[in-house]
PDB file of N, CA and C in Angstrom:
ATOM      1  N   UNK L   1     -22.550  23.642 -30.242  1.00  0.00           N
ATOM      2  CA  UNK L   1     -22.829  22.681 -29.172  1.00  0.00           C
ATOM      3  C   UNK L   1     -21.536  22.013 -28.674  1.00  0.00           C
ATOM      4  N   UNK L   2     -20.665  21.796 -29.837  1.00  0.00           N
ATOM      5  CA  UNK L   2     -19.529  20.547 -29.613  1.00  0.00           C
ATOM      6  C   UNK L   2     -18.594  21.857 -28.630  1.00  0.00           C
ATOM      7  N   UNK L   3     -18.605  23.001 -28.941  1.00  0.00           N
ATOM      8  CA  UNK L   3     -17.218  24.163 -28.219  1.00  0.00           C
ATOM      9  C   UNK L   3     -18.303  24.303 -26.583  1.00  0.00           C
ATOM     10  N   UNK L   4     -19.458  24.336 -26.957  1.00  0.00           N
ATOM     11  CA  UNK L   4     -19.858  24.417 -25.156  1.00  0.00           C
ATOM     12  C   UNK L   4     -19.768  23.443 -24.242  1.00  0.00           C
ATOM     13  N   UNK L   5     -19.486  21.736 -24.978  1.00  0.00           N
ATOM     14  CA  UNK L   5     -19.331  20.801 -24.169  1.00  0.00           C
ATOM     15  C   UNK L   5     -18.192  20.837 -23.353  1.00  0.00           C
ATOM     16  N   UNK L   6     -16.859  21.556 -24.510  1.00  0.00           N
ATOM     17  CA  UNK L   6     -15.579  21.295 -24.242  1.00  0.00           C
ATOM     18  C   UNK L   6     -15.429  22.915 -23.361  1.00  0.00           C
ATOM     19  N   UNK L   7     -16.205  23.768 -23.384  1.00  0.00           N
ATOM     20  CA  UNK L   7     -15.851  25.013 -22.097  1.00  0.00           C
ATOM     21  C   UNK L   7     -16.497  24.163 -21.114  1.00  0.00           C
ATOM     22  N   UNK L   8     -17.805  23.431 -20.810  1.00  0.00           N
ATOM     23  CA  UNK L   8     -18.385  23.056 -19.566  1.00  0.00           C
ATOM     24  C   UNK L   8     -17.489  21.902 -18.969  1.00  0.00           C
ATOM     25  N   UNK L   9     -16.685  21.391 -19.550  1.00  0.00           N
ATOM     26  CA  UNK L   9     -15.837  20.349 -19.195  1.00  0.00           C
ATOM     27  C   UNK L   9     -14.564  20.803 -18.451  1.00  0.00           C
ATOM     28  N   UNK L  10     -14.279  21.966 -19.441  1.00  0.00           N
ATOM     29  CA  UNK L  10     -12.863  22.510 -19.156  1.00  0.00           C
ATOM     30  C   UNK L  10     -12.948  23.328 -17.802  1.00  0.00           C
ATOM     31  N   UNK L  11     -13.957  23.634 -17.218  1.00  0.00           N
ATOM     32  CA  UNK L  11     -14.638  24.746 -16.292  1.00  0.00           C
ATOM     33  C   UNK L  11     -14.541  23.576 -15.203  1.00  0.00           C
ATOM     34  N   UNK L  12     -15.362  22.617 -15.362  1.00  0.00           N
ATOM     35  CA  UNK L  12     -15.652  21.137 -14.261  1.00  0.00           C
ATOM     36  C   UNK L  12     -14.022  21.051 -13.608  1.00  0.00           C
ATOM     37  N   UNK L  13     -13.188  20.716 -14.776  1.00  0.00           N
ATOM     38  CA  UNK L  13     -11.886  20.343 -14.330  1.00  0.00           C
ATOM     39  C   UNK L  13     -11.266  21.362 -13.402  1.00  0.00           C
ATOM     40  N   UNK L  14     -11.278  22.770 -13.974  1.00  0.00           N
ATOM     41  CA  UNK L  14     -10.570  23.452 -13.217  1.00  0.00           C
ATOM     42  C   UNK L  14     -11.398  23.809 -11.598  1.00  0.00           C
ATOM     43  N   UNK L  15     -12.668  23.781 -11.722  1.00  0.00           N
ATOM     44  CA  UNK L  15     -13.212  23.580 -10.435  1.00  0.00           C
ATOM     45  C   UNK L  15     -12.650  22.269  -9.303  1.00  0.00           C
ATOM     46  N   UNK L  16     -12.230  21.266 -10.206  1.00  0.00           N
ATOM     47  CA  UNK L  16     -12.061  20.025  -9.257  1.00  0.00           C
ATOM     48  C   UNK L  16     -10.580  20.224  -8.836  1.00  0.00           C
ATOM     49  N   UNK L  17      -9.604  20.788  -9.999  1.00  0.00           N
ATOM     50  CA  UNK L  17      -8.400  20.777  -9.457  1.00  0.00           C
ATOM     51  C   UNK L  17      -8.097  21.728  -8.442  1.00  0.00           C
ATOM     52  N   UNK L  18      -8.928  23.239  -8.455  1.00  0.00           N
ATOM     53  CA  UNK L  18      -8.186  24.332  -7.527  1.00  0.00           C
ATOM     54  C   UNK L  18      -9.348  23.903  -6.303  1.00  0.00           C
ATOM     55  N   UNK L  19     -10.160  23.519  -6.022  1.00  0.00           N
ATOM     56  CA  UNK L  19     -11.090  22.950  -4.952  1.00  0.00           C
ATOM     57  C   UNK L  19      -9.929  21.607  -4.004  1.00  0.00           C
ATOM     58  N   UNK L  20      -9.370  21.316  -4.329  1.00  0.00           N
ATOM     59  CA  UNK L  20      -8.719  20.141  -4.310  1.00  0.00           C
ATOM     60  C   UNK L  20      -7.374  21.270  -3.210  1.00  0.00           C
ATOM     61  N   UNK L  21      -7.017  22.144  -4.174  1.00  0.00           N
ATOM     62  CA  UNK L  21      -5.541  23.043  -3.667  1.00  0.00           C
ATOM     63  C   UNK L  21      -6.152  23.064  -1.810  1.00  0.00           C
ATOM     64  N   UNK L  22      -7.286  23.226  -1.061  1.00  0.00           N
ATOM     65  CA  UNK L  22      -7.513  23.855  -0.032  1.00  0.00           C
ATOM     66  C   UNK L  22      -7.028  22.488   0.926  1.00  0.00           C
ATOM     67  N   UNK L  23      -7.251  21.478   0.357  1.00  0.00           N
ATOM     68  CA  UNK L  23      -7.256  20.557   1.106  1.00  0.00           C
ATOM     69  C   UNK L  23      -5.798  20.057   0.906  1.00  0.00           C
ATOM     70  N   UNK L  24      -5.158  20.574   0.081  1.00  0.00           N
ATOM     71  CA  UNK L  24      -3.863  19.682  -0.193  1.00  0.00           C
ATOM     72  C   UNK L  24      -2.770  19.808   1.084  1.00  0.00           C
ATOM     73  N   UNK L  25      -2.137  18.741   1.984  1.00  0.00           N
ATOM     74  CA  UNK L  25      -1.238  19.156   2.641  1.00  0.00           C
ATOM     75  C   UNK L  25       0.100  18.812   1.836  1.00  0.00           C
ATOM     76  N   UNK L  26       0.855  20.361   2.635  1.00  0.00           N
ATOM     77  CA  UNK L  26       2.489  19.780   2.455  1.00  0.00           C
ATOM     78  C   UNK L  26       2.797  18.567   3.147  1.00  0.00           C
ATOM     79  N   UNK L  27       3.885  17.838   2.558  1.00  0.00           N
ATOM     80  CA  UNK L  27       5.065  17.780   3.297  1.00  0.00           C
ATOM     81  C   UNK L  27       6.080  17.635   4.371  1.00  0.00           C
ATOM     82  N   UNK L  28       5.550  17.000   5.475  1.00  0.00           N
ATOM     83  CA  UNK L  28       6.254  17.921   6.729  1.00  0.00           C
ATOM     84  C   UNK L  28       8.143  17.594   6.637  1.00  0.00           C
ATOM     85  N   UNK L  29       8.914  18.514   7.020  1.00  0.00           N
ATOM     86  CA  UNK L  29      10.409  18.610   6.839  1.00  0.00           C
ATOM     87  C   UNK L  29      10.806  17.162   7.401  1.00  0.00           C
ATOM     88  N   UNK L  30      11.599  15.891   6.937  1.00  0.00           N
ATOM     89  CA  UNK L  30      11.874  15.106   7.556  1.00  0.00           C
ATOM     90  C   UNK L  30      13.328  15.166   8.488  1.00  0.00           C
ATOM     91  N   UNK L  31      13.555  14.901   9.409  1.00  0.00           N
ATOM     92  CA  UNK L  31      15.202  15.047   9.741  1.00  0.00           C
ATOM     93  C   UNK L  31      15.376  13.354  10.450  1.00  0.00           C
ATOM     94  N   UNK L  32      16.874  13.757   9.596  1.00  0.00           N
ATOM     95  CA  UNK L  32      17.620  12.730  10.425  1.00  0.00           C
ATOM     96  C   UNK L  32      18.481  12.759  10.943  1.00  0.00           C
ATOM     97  N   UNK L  33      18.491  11.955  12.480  1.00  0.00           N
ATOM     98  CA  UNK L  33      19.676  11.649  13.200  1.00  0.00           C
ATOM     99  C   UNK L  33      20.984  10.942  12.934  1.00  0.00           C
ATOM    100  N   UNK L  34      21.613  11.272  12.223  1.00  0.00           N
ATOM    101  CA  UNK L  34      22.636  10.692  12.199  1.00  0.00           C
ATOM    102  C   UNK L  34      24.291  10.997  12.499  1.00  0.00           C
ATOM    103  N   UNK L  35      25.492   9.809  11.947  1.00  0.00           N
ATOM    104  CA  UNK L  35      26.627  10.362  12.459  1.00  0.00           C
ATOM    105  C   UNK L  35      26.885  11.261  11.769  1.00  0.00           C
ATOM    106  N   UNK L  36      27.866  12.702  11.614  1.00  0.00           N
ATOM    107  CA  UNK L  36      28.136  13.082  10.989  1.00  0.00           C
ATOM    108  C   UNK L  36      29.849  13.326  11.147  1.00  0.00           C
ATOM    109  N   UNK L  37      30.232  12.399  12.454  1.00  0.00           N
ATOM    110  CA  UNK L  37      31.910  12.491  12.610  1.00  0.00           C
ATOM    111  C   UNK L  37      31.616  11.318  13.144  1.00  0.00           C
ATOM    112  N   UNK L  38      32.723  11.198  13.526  1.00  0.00           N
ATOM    113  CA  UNK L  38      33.121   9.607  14.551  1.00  0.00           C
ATOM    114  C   UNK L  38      34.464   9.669  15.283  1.00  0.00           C
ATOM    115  N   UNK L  39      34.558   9.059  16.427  1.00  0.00           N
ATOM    116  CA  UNK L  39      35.702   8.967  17.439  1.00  0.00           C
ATOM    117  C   UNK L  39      36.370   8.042  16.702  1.00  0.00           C
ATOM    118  N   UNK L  40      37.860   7.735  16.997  1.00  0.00           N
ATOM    119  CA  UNK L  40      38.680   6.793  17.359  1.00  0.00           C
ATOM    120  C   UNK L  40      38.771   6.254  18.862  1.00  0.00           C
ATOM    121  N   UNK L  41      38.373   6.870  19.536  1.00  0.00           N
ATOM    122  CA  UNK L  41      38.264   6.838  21.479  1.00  0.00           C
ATOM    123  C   UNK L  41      37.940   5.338  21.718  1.00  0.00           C
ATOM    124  N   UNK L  42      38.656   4.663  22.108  1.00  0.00           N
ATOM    125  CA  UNK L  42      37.968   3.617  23.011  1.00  0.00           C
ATOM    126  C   UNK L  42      36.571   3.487  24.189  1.00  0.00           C
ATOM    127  N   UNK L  43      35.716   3.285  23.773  1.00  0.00           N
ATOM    128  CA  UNK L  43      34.146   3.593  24.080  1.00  0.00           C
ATOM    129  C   UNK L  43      34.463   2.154  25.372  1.00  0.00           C
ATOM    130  N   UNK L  44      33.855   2.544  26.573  1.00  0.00           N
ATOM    131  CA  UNK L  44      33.721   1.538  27.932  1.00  0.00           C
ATOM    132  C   UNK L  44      32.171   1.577  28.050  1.00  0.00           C
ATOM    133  N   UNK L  45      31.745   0.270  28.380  1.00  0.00           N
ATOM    134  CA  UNK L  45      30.865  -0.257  28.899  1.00  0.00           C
ATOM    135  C   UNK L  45      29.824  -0.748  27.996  1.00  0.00           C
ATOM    136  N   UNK L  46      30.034  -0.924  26.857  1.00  0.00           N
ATOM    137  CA  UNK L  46      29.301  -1.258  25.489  1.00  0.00           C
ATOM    138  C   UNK L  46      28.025  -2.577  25.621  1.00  0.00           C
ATOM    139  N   UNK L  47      27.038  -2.304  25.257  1.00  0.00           N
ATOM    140  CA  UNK L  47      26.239  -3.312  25.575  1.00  0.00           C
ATOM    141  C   UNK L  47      25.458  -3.513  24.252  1.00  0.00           C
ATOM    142  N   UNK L  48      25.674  -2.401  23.375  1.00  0.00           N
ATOM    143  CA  UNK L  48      25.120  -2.707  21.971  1.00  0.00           C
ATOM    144  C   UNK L  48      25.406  -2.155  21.065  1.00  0.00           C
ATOM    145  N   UNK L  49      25.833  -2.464  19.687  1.00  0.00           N
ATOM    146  CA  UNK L  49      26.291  -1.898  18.577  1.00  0.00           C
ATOM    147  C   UNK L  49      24.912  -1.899  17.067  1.00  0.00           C
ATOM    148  N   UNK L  50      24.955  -0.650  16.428  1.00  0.00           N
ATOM    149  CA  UNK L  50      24.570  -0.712  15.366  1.00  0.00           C
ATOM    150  C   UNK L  50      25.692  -0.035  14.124  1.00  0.00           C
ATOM    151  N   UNK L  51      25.399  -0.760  13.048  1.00  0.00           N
ATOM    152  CA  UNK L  51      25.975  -0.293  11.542  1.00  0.00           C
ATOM    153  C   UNK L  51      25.013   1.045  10.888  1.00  0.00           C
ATOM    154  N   UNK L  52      25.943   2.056  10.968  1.00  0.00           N
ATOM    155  CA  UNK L  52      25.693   3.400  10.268  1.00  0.00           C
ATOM    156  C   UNK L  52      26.195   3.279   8.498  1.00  0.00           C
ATOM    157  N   UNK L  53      25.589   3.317   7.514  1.00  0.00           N
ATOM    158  CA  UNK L  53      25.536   3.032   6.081  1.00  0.00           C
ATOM    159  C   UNK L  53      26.113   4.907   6.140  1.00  0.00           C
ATOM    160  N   UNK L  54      26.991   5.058   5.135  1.00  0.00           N
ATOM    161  CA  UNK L  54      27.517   6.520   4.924  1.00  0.00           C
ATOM    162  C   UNK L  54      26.238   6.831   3.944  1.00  0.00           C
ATOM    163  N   UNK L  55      25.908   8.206   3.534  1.00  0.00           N
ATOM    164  CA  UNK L  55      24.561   8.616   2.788  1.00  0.00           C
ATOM    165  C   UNK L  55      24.608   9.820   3.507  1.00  0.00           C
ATOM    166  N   UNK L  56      25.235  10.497   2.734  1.00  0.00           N
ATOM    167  CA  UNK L  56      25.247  12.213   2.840  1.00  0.00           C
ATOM    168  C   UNK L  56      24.332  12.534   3.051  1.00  0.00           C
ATOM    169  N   UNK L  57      24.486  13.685   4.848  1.00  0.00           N
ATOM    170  CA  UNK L  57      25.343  14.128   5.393  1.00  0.00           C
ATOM    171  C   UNK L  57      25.853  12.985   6.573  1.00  0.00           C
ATOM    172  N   UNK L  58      25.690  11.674   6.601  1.00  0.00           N
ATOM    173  CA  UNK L  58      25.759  10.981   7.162  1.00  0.00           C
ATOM    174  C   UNK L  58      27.081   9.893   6.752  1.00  0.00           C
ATOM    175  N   UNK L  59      27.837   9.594   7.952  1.00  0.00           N
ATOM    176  CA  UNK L  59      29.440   9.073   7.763  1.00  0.00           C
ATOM    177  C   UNK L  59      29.184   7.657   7.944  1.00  0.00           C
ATOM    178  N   UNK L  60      29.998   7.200   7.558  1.00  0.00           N
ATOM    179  CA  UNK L  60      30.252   5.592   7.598  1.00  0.00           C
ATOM    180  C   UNK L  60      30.370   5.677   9.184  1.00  0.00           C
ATOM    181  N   UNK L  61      30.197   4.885  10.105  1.00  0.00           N
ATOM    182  CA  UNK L  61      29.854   4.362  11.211  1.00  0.00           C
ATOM    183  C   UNK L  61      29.541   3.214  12.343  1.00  0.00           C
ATOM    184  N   UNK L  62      29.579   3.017  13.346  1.00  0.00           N
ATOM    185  CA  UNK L  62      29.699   1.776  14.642  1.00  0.00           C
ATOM    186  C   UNK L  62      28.768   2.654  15.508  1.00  0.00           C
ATOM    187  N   UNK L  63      27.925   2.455  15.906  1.00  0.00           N
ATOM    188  CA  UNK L  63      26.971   3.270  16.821  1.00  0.00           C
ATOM    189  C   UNK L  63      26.922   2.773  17.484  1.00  0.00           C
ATOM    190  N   UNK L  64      28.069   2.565  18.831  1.00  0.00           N
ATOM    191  CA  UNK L  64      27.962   1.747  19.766  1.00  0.00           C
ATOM    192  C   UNK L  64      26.938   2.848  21.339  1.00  0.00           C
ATOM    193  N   UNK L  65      26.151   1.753  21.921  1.00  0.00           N
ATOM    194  CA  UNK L  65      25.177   2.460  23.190  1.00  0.00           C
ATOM    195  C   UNK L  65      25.774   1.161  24.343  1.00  0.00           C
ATOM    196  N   UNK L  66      26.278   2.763  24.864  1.00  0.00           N
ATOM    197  CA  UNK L  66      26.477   1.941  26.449  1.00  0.00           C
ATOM    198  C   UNK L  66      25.506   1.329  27.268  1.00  0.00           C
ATOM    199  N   UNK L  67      26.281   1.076  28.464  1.00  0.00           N
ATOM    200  CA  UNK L  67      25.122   0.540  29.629  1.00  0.00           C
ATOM    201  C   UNK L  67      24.211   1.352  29.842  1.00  0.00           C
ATOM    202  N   UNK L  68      24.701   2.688  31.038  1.00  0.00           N
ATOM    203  CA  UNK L  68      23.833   4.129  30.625  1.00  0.00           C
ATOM    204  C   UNK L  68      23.180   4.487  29.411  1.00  0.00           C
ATOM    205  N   UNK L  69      22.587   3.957  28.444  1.00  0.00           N
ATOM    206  CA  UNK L  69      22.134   4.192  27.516  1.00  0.00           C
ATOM    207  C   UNK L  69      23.083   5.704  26.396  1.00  0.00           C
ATOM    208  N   UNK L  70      24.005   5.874  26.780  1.00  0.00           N
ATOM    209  CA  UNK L  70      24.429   7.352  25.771  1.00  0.00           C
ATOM    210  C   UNK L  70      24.837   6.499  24.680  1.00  0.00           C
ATOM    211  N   UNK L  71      25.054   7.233  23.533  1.00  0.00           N
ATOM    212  CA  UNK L  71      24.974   6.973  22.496  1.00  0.00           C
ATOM    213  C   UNK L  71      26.628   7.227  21.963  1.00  0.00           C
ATOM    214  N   UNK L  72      27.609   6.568  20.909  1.00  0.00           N
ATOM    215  CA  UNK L  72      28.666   6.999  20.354  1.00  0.00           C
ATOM    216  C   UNK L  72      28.544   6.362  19.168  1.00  0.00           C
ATOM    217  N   UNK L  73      29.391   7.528  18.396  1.00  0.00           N
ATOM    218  CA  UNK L  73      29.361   7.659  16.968  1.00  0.00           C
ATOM    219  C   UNK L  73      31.073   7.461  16.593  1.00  0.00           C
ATOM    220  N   UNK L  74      31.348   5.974  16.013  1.00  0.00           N
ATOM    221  CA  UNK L  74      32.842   5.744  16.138  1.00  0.00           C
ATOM    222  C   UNK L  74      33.015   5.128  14.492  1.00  0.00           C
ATOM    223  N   UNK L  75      34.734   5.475  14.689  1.00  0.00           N
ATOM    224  CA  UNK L  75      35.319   4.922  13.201  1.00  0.00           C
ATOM    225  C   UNK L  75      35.335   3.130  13.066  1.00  0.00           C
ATOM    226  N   UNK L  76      34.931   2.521  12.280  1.00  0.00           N
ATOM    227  CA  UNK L  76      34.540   0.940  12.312  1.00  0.00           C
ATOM    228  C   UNK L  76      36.324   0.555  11.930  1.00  0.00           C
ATOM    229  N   UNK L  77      36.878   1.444  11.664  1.00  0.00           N
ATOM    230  CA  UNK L  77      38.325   0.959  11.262  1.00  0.00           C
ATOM    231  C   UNK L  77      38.931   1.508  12.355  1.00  0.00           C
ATOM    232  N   UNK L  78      38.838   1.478  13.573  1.00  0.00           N
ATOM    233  CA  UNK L  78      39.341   1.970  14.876  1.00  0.00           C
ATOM    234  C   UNK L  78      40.029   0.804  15.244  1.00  0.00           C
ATOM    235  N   UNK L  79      41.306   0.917  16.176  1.00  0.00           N
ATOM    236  CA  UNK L  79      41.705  -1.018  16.244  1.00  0.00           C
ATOM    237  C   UNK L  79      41.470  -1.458  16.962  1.00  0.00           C
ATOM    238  N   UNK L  80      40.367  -0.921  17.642  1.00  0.00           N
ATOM    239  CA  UNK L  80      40.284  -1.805  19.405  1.00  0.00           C
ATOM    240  C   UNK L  80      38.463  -2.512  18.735  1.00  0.00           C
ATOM    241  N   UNK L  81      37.778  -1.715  17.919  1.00  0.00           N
ATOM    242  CA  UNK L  81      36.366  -2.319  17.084  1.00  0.00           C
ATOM    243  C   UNK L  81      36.186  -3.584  17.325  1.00  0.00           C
ATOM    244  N   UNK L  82      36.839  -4.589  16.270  1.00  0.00           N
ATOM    245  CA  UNK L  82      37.011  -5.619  15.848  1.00  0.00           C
ATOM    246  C   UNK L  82      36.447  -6.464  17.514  1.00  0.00           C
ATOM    247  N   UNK L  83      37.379  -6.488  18.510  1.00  0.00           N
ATOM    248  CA  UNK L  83      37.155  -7.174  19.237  1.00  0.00           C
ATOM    249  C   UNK L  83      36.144  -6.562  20.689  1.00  0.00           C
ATOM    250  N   UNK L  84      35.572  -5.914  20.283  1.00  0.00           N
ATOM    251  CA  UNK L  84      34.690  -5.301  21.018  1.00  0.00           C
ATOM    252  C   UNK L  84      33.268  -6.424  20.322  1.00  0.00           C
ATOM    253  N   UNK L  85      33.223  -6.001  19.102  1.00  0.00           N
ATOM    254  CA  UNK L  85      32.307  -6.600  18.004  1.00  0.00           C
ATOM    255  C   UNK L  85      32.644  -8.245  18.420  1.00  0.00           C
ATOM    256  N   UNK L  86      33.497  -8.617  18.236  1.00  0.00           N
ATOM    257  CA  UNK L  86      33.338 -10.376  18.480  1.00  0.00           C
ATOM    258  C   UNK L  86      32.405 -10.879  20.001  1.00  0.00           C
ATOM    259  N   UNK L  87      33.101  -9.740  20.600  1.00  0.00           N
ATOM    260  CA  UNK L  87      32.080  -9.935  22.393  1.00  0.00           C
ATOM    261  C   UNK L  87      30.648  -9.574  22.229  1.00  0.00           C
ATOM    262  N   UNK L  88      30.707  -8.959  21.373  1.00  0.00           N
ATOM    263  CA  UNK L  88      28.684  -8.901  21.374  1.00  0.00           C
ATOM    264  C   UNK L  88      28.531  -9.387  20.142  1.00  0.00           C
ATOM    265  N   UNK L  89      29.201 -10.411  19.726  1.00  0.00           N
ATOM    266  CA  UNK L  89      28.754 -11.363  18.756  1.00  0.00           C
ATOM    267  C   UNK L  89      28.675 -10.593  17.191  1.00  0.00           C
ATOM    268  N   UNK L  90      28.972  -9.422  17.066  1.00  0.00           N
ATOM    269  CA  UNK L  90      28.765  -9.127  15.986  1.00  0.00           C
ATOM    270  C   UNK L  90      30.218  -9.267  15.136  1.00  0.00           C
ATOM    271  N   UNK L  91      30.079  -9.473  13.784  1.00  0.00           N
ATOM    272  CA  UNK L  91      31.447  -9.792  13.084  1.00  0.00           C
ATOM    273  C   UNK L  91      31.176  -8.719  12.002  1.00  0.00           C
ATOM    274  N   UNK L  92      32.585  -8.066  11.874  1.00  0.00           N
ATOM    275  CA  UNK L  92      32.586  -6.726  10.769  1.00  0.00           C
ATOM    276  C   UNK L  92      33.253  -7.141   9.567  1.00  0.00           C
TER     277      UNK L  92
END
């Protein structure tokens, strides 16, 4: 009696776990946008800056977005930065 409880049990389980496999989703691939170089270039017309955290494949970073909305990916140790950053209030 006690070995047929433990096959009808063991049978239940594996019914619940591979019943379970049909419904299981992956995963979907995440990507991210990030810098993976950066200018020294003096960037014109700047209207907003964000801080890029380095985290492989991703570089230390100034993500400054122009007026036109385009996007640049610059070195925060560039020497013109600093005072770009004080005009939009941000301090590095």
């Amino acid at each position: 009696m006690r070995c047929t409880l433990v096959i009808v049990i063991m049978g239940a389980l594996l019914v619940a776990v591979t019943g379970q496999r049909g419904r299981y989703r992956r995963p979907t691939r995440v990507r991210t946008q990030c810098c993976t170089n950066v200018t020294r270039a003096v960037i014109p017309n700047i209207k907003a800056a964000k801080i890029q955290n380095a985290l492989p494949p991703c570089v230390e970073a100034l993500v400054f977005t122009t007026k036109d909305e385009k996007q640049y990916c610059t070195d925060p140790k560039a020497a013109w930065v600093p005072e770009v950053l004080r005009g939009l209030n941000m301090t590095q």
